Short mmCIF file of C-alpha atoms in Angstrom, two decimals:
data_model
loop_
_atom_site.label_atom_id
_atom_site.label_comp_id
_atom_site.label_asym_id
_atom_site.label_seq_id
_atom_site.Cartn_x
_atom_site.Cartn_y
_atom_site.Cartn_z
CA UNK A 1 -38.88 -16.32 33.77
CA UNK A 2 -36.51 -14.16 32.16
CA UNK A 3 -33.40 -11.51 32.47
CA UNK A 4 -33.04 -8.89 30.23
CA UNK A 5 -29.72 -5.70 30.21
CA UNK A 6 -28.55 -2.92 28.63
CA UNK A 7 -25.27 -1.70 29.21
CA UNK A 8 -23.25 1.45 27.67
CA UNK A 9 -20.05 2.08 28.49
CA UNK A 10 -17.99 5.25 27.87
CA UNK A 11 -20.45 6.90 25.92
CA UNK A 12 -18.03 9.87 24.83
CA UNK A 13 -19.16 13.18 23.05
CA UNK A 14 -18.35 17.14 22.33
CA UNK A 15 -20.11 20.01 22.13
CA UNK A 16 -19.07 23.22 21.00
CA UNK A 17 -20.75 26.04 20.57
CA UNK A 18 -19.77 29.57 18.66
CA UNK A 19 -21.38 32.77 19.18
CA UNK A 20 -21.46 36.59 19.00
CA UNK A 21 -22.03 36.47 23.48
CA UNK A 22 -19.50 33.30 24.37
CA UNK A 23 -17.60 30.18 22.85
CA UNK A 24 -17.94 27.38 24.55
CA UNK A 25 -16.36 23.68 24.31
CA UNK A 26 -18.19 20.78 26.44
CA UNK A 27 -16.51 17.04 27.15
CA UNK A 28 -19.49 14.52 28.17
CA UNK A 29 -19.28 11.23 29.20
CA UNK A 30 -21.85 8.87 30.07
CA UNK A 31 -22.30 5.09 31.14
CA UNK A 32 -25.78 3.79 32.49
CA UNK A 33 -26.67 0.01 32.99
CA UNK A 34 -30.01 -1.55 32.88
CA UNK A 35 -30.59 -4.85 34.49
CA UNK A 36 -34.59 -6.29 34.83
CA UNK A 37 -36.06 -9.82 36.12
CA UNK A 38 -39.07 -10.81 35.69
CA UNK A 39 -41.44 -13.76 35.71
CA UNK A 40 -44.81 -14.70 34.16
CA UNK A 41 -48.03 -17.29 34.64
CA UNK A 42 -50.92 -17.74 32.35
CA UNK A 43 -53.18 -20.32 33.46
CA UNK A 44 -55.54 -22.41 31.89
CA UNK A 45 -58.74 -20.68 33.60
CA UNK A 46 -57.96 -17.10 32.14
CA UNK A 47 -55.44 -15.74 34.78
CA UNK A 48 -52.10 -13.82 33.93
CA UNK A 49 -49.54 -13.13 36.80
CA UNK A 50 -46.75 -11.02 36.77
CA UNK A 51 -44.06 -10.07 38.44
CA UNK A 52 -40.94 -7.37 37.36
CA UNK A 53 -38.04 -5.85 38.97
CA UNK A 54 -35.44 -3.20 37.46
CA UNK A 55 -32.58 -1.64 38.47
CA UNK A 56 -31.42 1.03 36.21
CA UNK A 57 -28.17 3.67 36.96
CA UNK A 58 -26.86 6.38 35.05
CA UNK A 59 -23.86 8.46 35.54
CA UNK A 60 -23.17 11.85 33.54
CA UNK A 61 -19.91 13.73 33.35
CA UNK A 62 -19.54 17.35 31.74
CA UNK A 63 -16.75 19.22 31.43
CA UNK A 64 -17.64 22.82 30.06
CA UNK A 65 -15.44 25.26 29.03
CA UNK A 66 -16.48 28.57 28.05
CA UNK A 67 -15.12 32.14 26.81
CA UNK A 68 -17.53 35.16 27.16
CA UNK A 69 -17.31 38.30 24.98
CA UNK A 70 -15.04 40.36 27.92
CA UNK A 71 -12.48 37.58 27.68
CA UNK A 72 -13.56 36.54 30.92
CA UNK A 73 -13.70 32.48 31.94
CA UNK A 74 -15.80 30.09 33.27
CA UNK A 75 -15.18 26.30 33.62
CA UNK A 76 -17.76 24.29 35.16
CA UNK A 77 -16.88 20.53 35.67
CA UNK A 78 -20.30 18.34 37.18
CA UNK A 79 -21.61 15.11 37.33
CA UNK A 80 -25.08 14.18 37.42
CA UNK A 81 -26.54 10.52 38.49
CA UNK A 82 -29.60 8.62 38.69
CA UNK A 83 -30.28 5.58 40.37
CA UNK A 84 -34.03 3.53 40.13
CA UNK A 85 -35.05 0.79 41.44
CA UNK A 86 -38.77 -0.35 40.52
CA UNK A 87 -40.45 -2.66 41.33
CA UNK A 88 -44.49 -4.22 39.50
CA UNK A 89 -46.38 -6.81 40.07
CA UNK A 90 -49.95 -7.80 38.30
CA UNK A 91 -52.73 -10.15 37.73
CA UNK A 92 -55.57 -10.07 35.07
CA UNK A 93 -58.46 -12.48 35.10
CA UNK A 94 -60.72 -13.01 32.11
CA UNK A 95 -64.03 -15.34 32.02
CA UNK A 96 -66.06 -15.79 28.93
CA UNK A 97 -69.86 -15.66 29.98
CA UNK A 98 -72.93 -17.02 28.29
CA UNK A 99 -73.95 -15.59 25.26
CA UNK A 100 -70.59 -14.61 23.69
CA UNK A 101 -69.79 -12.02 26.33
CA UNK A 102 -66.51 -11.69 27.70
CA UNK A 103 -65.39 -9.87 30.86
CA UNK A 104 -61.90 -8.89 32.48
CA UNK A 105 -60.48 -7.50 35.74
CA UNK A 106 -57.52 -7.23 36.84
CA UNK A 107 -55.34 -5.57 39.58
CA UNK A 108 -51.57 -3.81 39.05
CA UNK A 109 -49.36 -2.09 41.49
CA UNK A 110 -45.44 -0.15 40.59
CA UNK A 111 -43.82 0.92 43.31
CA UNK A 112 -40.29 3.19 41.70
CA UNK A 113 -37.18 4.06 44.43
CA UNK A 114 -35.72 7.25 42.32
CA UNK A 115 -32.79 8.89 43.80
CA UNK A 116 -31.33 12.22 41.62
CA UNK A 117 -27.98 13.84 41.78
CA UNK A 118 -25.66 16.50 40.69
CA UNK A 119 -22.76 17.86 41.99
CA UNK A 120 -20.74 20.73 40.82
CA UNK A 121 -16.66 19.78 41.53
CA UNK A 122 -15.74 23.15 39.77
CA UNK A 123 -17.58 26.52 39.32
CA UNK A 124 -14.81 28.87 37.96
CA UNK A 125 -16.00 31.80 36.65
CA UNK A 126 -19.79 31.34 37.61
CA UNK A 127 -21.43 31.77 41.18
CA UNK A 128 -24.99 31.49 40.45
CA UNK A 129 -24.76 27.01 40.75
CA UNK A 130 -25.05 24.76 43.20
CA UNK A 131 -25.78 21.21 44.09
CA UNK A 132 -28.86 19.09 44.24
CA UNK A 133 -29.83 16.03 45.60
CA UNK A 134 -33.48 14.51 45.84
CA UNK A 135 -35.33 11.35 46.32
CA UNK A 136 -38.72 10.35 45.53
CA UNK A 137 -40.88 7.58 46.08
CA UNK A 138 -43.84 7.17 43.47
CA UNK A 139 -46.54 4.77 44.33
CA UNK A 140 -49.09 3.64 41.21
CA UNK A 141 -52.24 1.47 41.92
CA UNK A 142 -54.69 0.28 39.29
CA UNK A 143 -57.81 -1.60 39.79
CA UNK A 144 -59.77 -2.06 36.82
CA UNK A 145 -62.85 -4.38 35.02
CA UNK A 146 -64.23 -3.84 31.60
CA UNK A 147 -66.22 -5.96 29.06
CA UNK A 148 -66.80 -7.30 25.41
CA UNK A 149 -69.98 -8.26 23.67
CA UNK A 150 -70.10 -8.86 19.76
CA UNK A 151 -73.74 -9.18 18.83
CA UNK A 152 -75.31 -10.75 15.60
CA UNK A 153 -76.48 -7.68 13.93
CA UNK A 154 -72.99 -6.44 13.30
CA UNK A 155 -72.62 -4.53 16.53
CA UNK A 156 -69.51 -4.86 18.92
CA UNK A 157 -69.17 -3.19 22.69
CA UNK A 158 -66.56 -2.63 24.70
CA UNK A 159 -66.71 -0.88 28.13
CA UNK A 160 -63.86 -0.91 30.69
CA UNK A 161 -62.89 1.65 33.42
CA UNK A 162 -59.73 2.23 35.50
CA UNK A 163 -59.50 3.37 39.00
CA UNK A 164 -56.21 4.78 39.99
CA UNK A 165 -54.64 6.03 43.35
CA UNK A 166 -51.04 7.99 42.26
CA UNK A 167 -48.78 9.05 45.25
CA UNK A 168 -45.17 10.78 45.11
CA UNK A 169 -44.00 12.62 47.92
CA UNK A 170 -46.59 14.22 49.33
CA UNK A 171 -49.30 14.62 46.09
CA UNK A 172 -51.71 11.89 46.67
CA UNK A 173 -54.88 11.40 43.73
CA UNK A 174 -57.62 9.37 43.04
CA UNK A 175 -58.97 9.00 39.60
CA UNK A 176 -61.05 7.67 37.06
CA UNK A 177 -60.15 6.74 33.51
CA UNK A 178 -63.29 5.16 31.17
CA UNK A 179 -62.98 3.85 27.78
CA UNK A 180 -65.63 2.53 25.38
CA UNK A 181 -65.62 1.51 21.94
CA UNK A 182 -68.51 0.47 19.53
CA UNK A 183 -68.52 -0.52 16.02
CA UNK A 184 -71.46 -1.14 13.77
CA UNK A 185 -71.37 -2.52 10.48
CA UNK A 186 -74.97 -2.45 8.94
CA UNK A 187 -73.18 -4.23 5.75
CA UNK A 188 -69.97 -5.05 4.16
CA UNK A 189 -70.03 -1.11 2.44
CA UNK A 190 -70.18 0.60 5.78
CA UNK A 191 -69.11 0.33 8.95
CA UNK A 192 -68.97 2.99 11.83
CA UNK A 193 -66.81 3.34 14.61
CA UNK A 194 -66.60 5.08 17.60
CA UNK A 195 -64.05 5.58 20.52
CA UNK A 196 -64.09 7.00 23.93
CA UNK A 197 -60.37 6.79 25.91
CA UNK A 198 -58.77 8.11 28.74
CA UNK A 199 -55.51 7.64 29.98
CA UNK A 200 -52.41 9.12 32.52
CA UNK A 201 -48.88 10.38 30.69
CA UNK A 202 -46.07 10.60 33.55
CA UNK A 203 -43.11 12.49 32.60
CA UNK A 204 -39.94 11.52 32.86
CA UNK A 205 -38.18 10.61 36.93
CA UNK A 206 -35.15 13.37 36.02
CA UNK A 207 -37.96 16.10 35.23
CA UNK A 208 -39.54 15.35 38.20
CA UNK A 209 -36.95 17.08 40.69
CA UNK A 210 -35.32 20.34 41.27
CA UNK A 211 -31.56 20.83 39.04
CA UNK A 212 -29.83 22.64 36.44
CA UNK A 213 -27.77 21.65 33.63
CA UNK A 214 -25.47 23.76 31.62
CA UNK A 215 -24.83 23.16 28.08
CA UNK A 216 -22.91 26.29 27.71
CA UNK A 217 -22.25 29.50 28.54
CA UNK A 218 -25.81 30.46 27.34
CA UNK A 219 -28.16 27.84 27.13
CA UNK A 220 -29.22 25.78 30.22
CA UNK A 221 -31.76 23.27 30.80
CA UNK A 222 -33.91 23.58 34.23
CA UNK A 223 -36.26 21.16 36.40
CA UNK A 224 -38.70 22.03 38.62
CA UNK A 225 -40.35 19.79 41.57
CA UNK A 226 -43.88 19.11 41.46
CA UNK A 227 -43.93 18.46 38.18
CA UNK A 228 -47.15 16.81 37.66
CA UNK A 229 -48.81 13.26 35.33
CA UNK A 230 -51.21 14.61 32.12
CA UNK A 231 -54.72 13.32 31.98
CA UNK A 232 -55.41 12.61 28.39
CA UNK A 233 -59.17 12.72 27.32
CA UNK A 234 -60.04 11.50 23.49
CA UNK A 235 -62.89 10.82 21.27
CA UNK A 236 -62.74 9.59 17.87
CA UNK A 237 -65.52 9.12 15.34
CA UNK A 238 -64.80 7.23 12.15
CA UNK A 239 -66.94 6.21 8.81
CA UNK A 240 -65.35 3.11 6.74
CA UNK A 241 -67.34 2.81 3.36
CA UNK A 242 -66.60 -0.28 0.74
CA UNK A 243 -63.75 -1.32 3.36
CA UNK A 244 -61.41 1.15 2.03
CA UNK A 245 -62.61 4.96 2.24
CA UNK A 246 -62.12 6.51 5.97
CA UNK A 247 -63.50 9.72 7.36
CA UNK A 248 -62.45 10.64 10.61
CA UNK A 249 -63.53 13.39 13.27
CA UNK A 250 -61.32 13.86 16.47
CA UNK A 251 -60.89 15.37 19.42
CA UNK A 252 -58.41 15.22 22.37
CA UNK A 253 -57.60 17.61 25.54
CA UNK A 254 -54.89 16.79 28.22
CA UNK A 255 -54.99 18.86 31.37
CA UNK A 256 -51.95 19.46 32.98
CA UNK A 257 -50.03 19.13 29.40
CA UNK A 258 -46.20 18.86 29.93
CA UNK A 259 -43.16 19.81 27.46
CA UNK A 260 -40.31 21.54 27.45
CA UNK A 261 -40.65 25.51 26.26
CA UNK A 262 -37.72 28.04 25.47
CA UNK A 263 -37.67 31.60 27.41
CA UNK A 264 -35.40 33.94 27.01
CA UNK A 265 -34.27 35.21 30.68
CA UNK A 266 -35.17 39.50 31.67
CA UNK A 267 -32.06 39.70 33.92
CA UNK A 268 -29.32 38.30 32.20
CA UNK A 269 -28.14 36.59 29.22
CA UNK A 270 -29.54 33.34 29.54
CA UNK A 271 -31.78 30.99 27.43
CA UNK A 272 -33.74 28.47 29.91
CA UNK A 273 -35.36 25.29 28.63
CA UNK A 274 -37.75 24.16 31.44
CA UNK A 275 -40.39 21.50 31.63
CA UNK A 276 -44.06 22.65 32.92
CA UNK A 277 -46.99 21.76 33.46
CA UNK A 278 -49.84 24.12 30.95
CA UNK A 279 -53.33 24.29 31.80
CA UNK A 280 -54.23 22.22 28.70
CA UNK A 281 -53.16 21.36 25.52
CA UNK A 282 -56.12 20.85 22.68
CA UNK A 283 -57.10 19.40 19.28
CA UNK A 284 -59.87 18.68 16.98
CA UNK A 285 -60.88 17.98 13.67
CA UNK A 286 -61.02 16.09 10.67
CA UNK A 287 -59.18 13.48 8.29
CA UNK A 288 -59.75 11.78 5.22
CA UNK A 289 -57.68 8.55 3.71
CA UNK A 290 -58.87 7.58 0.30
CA UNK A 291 -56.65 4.81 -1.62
CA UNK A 292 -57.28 4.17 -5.28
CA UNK A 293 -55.46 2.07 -7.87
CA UNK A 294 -54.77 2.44 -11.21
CA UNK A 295 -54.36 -1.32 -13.29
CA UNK A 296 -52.03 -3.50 -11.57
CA UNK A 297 -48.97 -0.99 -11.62
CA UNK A 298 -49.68 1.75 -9.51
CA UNK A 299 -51.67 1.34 -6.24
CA UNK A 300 -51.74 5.01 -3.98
CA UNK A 301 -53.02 6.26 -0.61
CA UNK A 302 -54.13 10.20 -0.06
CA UNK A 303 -54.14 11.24 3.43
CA UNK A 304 -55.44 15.51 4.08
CA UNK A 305 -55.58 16.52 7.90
CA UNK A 306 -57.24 19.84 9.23
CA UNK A 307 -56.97 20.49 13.25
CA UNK A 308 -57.25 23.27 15.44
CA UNK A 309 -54.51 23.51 18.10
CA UNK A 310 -55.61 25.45 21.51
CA UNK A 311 -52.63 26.01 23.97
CA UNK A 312 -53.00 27.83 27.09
CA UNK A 313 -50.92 28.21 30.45
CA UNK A 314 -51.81 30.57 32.93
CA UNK A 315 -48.66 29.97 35.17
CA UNK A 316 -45.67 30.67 32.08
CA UNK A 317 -42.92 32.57 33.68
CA UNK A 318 -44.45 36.32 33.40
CA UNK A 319 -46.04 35.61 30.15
CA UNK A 320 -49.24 33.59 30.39
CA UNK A 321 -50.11 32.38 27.12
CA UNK A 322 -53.70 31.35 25.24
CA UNK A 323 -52.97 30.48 21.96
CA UNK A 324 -55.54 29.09 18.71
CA UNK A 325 -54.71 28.13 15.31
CA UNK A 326 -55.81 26.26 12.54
CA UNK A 327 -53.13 24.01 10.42
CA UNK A 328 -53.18 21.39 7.79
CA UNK A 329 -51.71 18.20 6.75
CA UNK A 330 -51.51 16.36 3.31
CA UNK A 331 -49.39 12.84 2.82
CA UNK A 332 -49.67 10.78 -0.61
CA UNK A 333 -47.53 7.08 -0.78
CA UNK A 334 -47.64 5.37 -4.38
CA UNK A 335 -46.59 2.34 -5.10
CA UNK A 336 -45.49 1.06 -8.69
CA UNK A 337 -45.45 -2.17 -10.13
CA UNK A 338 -43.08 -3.51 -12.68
CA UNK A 339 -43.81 -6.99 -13.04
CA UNK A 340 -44.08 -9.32 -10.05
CA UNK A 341 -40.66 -8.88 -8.73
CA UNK A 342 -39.56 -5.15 -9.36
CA UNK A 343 -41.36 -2.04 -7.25
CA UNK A 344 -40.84 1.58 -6.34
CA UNK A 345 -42.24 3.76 -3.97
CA UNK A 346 -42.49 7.53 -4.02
CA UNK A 347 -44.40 9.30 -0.75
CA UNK A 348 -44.91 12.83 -0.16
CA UNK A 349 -45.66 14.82 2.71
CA UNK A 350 -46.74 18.26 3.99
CA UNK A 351 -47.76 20.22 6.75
CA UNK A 352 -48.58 24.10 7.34
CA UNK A 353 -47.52 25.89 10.26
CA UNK A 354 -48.10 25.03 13.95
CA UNK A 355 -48.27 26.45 17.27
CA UNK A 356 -46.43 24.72 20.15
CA UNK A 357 -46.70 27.33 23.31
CA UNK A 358 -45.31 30.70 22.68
CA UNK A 359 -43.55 29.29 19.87
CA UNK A 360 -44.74 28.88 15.88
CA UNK A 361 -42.91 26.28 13.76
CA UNK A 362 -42.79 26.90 10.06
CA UNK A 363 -43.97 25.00 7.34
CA UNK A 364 -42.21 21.59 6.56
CA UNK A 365 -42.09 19.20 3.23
CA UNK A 366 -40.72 15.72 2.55
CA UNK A 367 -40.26 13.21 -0.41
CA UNK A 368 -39.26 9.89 0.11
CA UNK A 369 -38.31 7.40 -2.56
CA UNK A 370 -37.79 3.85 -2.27
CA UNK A 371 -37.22 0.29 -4.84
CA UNK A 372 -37.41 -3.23 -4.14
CA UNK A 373 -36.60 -6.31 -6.34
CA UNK A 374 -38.10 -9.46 -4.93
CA UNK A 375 -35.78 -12.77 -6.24
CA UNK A 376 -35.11 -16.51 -5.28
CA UNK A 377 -38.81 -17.46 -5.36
CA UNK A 378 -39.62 -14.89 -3.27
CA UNK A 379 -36.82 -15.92 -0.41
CA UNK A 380 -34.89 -13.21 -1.01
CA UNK A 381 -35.42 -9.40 -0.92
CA UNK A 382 -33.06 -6.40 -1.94
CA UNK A 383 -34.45 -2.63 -1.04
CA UNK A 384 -33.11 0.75 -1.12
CA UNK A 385 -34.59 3.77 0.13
CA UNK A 386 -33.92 7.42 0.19
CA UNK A 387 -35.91 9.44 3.15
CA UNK A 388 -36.52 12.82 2.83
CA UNK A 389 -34.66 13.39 -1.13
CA UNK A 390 -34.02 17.14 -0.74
CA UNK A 391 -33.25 17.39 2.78
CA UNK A 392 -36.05 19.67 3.47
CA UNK A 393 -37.61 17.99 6.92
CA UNK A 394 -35.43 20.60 8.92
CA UNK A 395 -37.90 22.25 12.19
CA UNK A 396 -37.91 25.84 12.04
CA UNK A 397 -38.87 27.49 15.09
CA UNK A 398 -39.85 31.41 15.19
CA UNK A 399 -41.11 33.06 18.54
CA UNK A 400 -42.05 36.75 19.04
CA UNK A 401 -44.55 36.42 21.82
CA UNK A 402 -44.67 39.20 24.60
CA UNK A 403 -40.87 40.32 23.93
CA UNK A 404 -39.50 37.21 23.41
CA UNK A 405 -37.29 36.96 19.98
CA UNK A 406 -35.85 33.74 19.16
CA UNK A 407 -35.24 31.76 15.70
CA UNK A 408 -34.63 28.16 15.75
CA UNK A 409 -33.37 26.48 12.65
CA UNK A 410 -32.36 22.92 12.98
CA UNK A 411 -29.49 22.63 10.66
CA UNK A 412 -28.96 18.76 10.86
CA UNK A 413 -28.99 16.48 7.84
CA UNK A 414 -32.16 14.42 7.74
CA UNK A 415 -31.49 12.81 4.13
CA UNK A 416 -30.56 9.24 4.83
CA UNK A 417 -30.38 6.31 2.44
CA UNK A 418 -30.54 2.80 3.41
CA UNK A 419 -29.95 -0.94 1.76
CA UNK A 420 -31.53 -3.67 2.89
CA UNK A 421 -31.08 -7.49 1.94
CA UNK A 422 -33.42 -10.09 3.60
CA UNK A 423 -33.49 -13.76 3.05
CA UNK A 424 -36.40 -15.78 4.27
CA UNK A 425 -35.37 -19.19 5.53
CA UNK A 426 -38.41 -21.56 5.50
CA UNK A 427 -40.19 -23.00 8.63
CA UNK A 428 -38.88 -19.90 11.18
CA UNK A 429 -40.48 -19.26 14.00
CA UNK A 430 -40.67 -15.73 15.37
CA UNK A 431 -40.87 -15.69 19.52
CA UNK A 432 -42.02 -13.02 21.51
CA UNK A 433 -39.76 -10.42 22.92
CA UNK A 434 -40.48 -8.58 26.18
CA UNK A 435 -39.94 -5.16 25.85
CA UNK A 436 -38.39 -3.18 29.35
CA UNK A 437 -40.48 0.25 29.57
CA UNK A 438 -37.54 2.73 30.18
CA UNK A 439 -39.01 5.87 28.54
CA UNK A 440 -38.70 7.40 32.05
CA UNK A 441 -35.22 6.35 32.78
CA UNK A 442 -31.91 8.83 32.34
CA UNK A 443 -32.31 12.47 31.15
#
């Protein structure tokens, strides 16, 4: 049995934001508190129990100022909230059967209370707002059984399936998700692999409902009810040769794809950042890792990517896209010796354009650089590293789809250098930590 929290108090920021169309200044203030109980069994006969509870509440202040071109005004002071309450429970069973197979079942219900608000206490300047309030209940059943063989002639299986029944409001869906892996390994210079998965991505409780949020006079971000879970489909085919040498072939689709897209507005001066659901979102191709060594002072990796991206929604504001391209990625880490204490690392990385919706991001580099000196028998370690040297990982963003005209350049520094000391203290013990899952939590 256990507790864990998170709490954040006073979480105070500014935004402002200086154009040609509108200055704008924005005071935000944020607290949220995370509090989660839970409480395990593992038996001696292969059975896991679980239970979990977590309460989770967020509250959002904004306070936005802005000045438009005509010297006109608008001052829009809002608070948004979330409160969720969720509640899991599970039990897995495993039994290991004659002749070194293995099976599992098991059985998992979440059951999520999420209640959504925003209210507007001032709207000077600006009729167009209002507030929202919405509740949903999302229901998540899982049933599944799967098993594992390892056979003599260097051949392992594994076959499982999961049946799920989703409910939120009033979308109800059954469905299936298989996955199956099998490796062979004829000899110690080859082994193949292959992979068959299937799985549900749920976005986030905040997207799920109906509200906008200003973050100036310009931009706004929207949400949308009936925002829908992605089924993601994958296959992965890989060749292993002398233990070291990997050639991959992939491919992946997920139906119902969510993210959140830019459009530029046709009736006023407005940029809206909304999350949808796209048709489907697609990938295949093929990678290649092949490490080599030179001596004992220089040990290196090479890592080269090709993969075509397919993109298509038929339901994008007026402009339904269906969008192909090809891109590339290349990645090379070395690392140098210098006796037995003293190492350096130098990586590299690039990747070619890339098509996310309407949008096309621009080619990116990086170099990252890194030492170590190992001391104290070993106890003791001192590192410093340098990400990104030139401060070139910055995403570019151009779009000229169907009329729309936008250039994104992130302008942030992503050059960071770190210094690390560690000291390893003989006979530690390293428990387990348990994790609380709040990717869907807040906004």
């Amino acid at each position: 049995m256990g507790y864990n929290g998170a709490l954040s108090d006073n979480g105070k920021g500014t935004i402002d934001v200086n154009g040609n169309f509108q200055n704008s200044h924005n005071d935000k203030l944020q607290d949220s508190r995370l509090h989660n109980v839970f409480a395990r069994y593992s038996s001696g006969f292969g059975l896991d129990f679980g239970v979990d509870y977590t309460d989770y509440t967020m509250n959002d202040k904004n306070r936005l100022e802005s000045k438009l071109i005509d010297n006109t005004r608008q001052l829009l002071d809002y608070t948004s909230d979330q409160k969720i309450r969720k509640f899991s429970v599970y039990a897995d069973q495993s039994h290991a059967l004659a002749n070194d197979w293995t099976l599992k079942y098991g059985v998992r219900y979440d059951y999520t209370d999420n209640k959504n608000d925003q209210f507007f206490n001032q709207t000077e300047g600006k009729d167009d707002v209002g507030n929202s309030s919405s509740r949903l209940y999302e229901q998540i059943t899982n049933f599944y059984g799967g098993f594992d063989k390892e056979f003599e002639n260097g051949l392992s299986l594994s076959l499982s399936a999961t049946g799920e029944y989703y409910s939120i409001g009033d979308y109800h869906k059954w469905a299936v998700y298989p996955q199956a892996s099998l490796t062979y390994s004829p000899s110690e210079k080859h082994t193949f692999m292959l992979g068959v998965s299937s799985e549900k991505d749920y976005p986030t409780y905040w997207d799920m409902q109906t509200s906008t949020t200003y973050m100036n006079a310009y931009e706004e971000i929207q949400t949308i009810e009936g925002l829908r879970p992605a089924n993601v489909y994958s296959v992965n085919a890989n060749y292993l040769f002398l233990q070291q040498y990997m050639l991959s072939l992939f491919y992946e689709r997920t139906n119902d794809y969510f993210t959140m897209d830019m459009y530029q507005a046709k009736d006023r001066l407005a940029l809206v950042y909304r999350t949808q659901n796209w048709n489907y979102y697609q990938s295949f191709g093929m990678s290649t890792n092949i490490p080599f060594n030179i001596g004992e002072w220089l040990s290196s990796q090479v890592n080269a990517t090709v993969v075509n991206d397919r993109n298509r929604c038929d339901n994008f504001w007026d402009i339904p896209f269906d969008r192909k391209k090809w891109a590339c990625m290349l990645a090379m880490q070395n690392h140098f010796s210098v006796g037995s204490n003293v190492g350096f690392d130098l990586d590299a990385m690039y990747r070619s354009s890339m098509i996310s919706g309407i949008s096309d991001t621009k080619p990116v580099f990086t170099v990252n650089v890194g030492a170590q000196w190992n001391f104290l028998n070993d106890k003791a370690t001192l590192s410093l590293t340098c990400s990104d040297l030139f401060d070139t990982m910055r995403m570019k963003v151009r779009n000229r789809y169907a009329g729309q005209h936008i250039d994104l350049n992130m302008g942030q520094y992503s050059r960071t250098v770190s210094v690390k000391f560690v000291y390893r203290f003989g006979g530690s013990i390293s428990k387990e930590k348990k994790e609380v899952d709040s990717s869907r939590f807040g906004r």
